[in-house]
């Protein structure tokens, strides 16, 4: 009888069973992160103020001289950021005005109110006389008194069929305040109105066009001159104007929660 020996690598002895191999495991390599183009996906912190540009400013105008080195910052920043700004604010006018010897600057439109003007004059010490400064503080108190403003608005209609704020009322009825019925009905309105008028006359009675000069100075806050400014200074100036627009402008329409007016359609529809 032949007795044979068979040898091979990883051979199992007779009578033993090969163990069941373990199930395959998932690869342990890290998943591949998709590529994000920084020009198409800017940083959210950087994009936040740029995306809100059209909600606070109606228009932004850039002024520069194409031949002057002093305007390189304005032209460079505008060229690099125009596409992104227009993508985020498609309906907002972003204008670049170039001409020889132009002062590089950024301008916009800010809706300053009487309250902003009086606060500006007080902060910048535009009032030469203390009497006018006290009158400005008094008028600011009137503007912040919601109860007084509501009373003034309601008292306007206390005389049926007569509106004291109707255009050309002083020409058509110059003596309406002395009328017994109208004067009695509108006594509270006349009292508040006269107080407002007298206080405002004191504020605007400064010498050397004090009030007009302050108005013009406040309007110049809509413009930032950028002579020899770099691109970082240009961006900082635009952020400053956005902050002013956030404080002063109201460009978002107030949509009513419910329908307040109803107009019936034609009968044949």
Coordinates of C-alpha atoms in Angstrom, one line a residue, residues 108-118 120 214-223 240-241 244-245 247-249:
X108 CA -24.8 107.0 -1.3
X109 CA -28.2 108.3 -0.2
X110 CA -29.1 108.5 3.5
X111 CA -32.6 109.5 4.7
X112 CA -31.6 111.8 7.6
X113 CA -34.5 113.0 9.7
X114 CA -34.9 116.0 11.9
X115 CA -34.0 113.9 14.9
X116 CA -30.7 112.9 13.3
X117 CA -29.9 116.5 12.5
X118 CA -30.5 117.8 16.0
X120 CA -25.7 115.7 15.1
X214 CA -25.1 122.1 10.0
X215 CA -27.5 120.6 7.4
X216 CA -24.9 120.7 4.7
X217 CA -22.3 119.1 7.0
X218 CA -24.7 116.2 7.8
X219 CA -25.4 115.7 4.1
X220 CA -21.7 115.4 3.5
X221 CA -21.7 112.3 5.8
X222 CA -23.2 110.5 2.7
X223 CA -19.8 110.8 1.1
X240 CA -19.4 102.6 7.3
X241 CA -22.1 103.7 4.8
X244 CA -25.4 104.5 8.4
X245 CA -28.1 103.1 6.1
X247 CA -29.6 103.3 11.2
X248 CA -31.4 105.8 9.0
X249 CA -32.8 104.2 5.9

